[in-house]
mmCIF file of N, CA and C in Angstrom:
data_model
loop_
_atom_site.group_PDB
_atom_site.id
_atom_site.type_symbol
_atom_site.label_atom_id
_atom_site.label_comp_id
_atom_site.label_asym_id
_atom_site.label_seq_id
_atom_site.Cartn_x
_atom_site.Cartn_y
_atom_site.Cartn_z
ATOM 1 N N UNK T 14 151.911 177.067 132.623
ATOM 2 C CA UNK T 14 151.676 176.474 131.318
ATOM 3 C C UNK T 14 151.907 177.490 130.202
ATOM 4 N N UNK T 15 151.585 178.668 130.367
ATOM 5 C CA UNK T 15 151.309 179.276 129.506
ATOM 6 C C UNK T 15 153.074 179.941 128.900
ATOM 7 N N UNK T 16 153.808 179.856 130.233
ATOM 8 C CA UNK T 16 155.393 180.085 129.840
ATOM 9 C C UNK T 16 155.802 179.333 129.046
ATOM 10 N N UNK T 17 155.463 177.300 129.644
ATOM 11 C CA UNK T 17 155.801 176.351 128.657
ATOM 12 C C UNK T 17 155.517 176.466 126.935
ATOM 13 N N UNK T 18 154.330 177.235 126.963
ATOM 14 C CA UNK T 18 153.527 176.864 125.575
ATOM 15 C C UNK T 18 154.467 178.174 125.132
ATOM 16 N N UNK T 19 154.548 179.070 125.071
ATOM 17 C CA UNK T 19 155.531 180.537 124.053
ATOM 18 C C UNK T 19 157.151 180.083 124.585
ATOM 19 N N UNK T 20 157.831 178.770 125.026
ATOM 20 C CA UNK T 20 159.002 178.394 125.195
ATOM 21 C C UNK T 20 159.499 179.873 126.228
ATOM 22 N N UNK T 21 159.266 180.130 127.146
ATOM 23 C CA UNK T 21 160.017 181.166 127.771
ATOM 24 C C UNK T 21 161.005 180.527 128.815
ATOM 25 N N UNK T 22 162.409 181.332 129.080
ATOM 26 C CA UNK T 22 162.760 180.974 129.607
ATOM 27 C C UNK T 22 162.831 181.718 131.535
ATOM 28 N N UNK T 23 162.366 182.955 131.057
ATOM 29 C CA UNK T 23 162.601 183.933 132.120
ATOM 30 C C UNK T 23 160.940 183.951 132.446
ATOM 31 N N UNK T 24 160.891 184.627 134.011
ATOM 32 C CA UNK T 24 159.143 184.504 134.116
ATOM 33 C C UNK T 24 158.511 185.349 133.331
ATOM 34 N N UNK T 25 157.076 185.378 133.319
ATOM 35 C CA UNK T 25 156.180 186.961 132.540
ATOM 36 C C UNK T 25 155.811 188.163 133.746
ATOM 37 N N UNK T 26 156.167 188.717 133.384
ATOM 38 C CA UNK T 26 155.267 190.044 134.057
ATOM 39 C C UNK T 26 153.850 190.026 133.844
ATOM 40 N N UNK T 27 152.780 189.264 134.489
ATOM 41 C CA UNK T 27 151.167 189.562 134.113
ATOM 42 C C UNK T 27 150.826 190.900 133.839
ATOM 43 N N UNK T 28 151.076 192.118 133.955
ATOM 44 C CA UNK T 28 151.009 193.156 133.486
ATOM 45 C C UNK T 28 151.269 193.446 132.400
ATOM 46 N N UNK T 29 151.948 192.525 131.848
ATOM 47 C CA UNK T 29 152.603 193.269 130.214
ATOM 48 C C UNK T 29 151.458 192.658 128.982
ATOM 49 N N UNK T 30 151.470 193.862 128.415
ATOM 50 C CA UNK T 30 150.789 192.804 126.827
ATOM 51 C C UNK T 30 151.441 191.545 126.513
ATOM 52 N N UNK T 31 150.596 190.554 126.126
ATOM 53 C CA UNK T 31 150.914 189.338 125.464
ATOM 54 C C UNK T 31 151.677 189.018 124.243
ATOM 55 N N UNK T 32 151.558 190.457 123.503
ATOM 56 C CA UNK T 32 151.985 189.982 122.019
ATOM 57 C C UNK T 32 153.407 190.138 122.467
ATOM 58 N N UNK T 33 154.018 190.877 123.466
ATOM 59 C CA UNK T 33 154.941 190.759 123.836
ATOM 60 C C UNK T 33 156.158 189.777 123.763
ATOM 61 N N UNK T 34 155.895 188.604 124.686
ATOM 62 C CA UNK T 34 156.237 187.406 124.414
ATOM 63 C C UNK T 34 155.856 186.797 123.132
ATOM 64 N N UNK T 35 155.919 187.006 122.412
ATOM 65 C CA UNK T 35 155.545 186.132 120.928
ATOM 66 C C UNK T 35 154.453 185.436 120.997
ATOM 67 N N UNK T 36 153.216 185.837 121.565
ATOM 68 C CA UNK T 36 152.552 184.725 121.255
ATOM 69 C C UNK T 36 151.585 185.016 119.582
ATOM 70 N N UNK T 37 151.477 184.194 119.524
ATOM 71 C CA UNK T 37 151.067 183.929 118.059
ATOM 72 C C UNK T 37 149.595 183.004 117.778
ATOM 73 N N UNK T 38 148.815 182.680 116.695
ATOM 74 C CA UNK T 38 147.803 181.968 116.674
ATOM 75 C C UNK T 38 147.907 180.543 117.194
ATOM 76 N N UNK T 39 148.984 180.174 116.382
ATOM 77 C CA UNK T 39 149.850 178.625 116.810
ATOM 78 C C UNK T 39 149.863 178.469 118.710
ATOM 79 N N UNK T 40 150.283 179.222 119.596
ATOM 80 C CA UNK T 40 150.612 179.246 120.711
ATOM 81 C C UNK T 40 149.632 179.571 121.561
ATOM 82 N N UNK T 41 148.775 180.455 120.609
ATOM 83 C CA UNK T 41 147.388 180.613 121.505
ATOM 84 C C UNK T 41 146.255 179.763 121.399
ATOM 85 N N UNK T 42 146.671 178.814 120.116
ATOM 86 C CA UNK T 42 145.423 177.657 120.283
ATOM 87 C C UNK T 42 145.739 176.577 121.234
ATOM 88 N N UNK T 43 147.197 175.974 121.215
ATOM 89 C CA UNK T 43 147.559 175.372 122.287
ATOM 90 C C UNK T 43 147.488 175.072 123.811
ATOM 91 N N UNK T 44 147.688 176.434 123.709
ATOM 92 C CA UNK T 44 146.670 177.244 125.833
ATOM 93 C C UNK T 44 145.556 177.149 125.735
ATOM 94 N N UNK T 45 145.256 177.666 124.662
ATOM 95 C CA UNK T 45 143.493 177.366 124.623
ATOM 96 C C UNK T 45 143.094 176.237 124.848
ATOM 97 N N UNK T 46 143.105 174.782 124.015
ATOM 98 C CA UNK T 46 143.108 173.652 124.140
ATOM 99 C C UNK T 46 143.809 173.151 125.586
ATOM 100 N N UNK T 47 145.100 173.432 126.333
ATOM 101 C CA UNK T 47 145.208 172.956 127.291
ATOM 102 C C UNK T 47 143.914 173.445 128.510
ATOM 103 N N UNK T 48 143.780 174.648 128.481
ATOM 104 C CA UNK T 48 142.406 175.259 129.218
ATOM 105 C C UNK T 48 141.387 174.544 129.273
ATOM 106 N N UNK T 49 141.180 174.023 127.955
ATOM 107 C CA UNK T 49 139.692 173.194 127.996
ATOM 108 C C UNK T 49 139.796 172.060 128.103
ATOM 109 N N UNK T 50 140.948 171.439 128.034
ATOM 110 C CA UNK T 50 141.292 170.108 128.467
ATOM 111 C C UNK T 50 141.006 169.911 130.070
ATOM 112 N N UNK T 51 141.651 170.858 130.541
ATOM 113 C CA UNK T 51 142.413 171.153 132.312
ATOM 114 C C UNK T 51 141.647 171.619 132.793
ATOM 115 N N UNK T 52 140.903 172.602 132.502
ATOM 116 C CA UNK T 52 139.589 173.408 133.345
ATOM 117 C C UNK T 52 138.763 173.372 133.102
ATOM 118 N N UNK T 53 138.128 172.779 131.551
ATOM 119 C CA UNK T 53 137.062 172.973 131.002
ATOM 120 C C UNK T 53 136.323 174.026 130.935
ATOM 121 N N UNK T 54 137.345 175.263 130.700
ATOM 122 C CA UNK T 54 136.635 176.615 130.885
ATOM 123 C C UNK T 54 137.161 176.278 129.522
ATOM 124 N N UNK T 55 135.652 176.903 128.431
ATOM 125 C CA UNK T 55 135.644 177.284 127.009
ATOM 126 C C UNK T 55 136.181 178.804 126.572
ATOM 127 N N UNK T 56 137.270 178.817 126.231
ATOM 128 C CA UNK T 56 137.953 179.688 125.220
ATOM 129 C C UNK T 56 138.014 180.034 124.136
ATOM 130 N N UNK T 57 138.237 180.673 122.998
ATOM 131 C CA UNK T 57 137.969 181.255 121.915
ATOM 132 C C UNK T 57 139.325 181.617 121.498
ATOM 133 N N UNK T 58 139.548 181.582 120.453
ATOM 134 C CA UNK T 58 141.461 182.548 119.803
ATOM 135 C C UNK T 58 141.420 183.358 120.501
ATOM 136 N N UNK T 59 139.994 184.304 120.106
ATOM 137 C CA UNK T 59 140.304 185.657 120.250
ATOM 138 C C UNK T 59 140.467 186.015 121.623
ATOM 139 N N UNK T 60 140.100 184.989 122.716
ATOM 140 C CA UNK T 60 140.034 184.857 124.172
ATOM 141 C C UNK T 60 141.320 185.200 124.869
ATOM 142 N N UNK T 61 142.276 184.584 123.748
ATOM 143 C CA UNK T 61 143.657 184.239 124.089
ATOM 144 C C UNK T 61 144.170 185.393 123.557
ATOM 145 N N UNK T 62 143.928 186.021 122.378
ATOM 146 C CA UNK T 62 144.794 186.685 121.535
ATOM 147 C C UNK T 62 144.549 187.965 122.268
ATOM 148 N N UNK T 63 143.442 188.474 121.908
ATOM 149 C CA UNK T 63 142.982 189.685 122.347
ATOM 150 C C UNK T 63 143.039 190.125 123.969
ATOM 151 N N UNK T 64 143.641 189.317 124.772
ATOM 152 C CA UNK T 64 143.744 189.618 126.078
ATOM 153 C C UNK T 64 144.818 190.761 126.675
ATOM 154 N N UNK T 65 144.367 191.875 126.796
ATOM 155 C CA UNK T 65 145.698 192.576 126.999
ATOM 156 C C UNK T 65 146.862 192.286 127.679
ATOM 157 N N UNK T 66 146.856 191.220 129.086
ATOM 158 C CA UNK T 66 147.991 191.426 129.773
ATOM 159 C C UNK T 66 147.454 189.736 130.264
ATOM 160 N N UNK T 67 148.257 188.909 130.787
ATOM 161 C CA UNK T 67 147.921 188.015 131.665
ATOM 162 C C UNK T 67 147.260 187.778 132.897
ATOM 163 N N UNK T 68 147.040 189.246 133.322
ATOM 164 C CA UNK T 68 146.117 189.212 134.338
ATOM 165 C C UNK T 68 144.931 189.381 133.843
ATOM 166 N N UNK T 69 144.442 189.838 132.954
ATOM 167 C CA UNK T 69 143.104 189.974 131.728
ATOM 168 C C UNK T 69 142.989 188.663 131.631
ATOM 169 N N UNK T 70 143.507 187.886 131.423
ATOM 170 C CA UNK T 70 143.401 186.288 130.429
ATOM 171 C C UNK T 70 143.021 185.288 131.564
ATOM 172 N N UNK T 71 143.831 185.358 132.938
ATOM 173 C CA UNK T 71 143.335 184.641 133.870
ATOM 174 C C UNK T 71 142.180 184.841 134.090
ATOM 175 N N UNK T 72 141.723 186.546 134.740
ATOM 176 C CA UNK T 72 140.539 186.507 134.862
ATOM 177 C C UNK T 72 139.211 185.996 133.906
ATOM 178 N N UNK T 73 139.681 186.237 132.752
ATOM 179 C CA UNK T 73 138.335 185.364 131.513
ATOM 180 C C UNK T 73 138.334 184.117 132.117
ATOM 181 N N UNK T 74 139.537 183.376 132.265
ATOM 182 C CA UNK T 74 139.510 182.055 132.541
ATOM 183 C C UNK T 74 138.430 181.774 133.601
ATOM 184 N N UNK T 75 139.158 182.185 134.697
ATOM 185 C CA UNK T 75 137.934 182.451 135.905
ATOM 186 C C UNK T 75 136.450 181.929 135.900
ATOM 187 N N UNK T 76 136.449 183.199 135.342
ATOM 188 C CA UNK T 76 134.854 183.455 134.603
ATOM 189 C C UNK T 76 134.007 182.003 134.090
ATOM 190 N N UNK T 77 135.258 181.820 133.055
ATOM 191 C CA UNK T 77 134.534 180.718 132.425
ATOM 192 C C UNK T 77 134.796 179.124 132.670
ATOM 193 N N UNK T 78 135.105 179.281 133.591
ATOM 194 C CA UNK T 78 135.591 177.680 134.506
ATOM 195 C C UNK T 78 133.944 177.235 134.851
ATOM 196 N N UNK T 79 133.018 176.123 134.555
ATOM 197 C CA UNK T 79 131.866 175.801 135.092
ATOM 198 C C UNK T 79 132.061 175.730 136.432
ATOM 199 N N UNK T 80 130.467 176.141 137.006
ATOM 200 C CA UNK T 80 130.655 175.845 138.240
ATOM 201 C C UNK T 80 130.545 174.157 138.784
ATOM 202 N N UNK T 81 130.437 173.741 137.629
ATOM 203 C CA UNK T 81 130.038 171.955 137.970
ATOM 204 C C UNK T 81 131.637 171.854 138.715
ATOM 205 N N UNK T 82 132.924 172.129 137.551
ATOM 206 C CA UNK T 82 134.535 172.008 137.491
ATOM 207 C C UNK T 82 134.643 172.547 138.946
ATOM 208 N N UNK T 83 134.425 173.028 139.363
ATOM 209 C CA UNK T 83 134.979 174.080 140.745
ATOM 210 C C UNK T 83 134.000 172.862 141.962
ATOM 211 N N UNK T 84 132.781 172.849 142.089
ATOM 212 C CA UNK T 84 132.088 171.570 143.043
ATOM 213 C C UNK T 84 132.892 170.598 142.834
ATOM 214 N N UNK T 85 133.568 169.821 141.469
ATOM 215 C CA UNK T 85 133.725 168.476 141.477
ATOM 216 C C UNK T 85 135.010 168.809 141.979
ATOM 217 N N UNK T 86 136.029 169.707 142.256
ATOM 218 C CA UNK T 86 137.378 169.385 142.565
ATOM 219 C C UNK T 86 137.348 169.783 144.073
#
């Protein structure tokens, strides 16, 4: 999703900083909102923005997935 949402065409390196790929406020509210749509793990901009690398950002996700979301699936 997160390739779809910054239009990439090539994969990401989870290691690399984010600002990398262009992401921007616009692109990071979007993931954000798909997150809480899809996982109902609650996110923040700064959740998205401030994440150093994509492996940083998954793991928040993680974190903040309820455990209700994880029993019910």
């Amino acid at each position: 999703m997160f390739m779809k949402t910054l239009r990439l065409d090539t994969p990401m390196e989870p290691a690399k900083a984010l600002s990398t790929y262009g992401l921007d406020s616009l692109s990071a509210a979007e993931f954000r909102n798909w997150v809480r749509q899809e996982l109902t793990a609650e996110l923040t901009l700064l959740d998205v923005t401030n994440a150093p690398s994509l492996y940083a950002l998954c793991e928040k996700i993680i974190v903040k997935i309820p455990e209700t979301a994880v029993l019910a699936s």
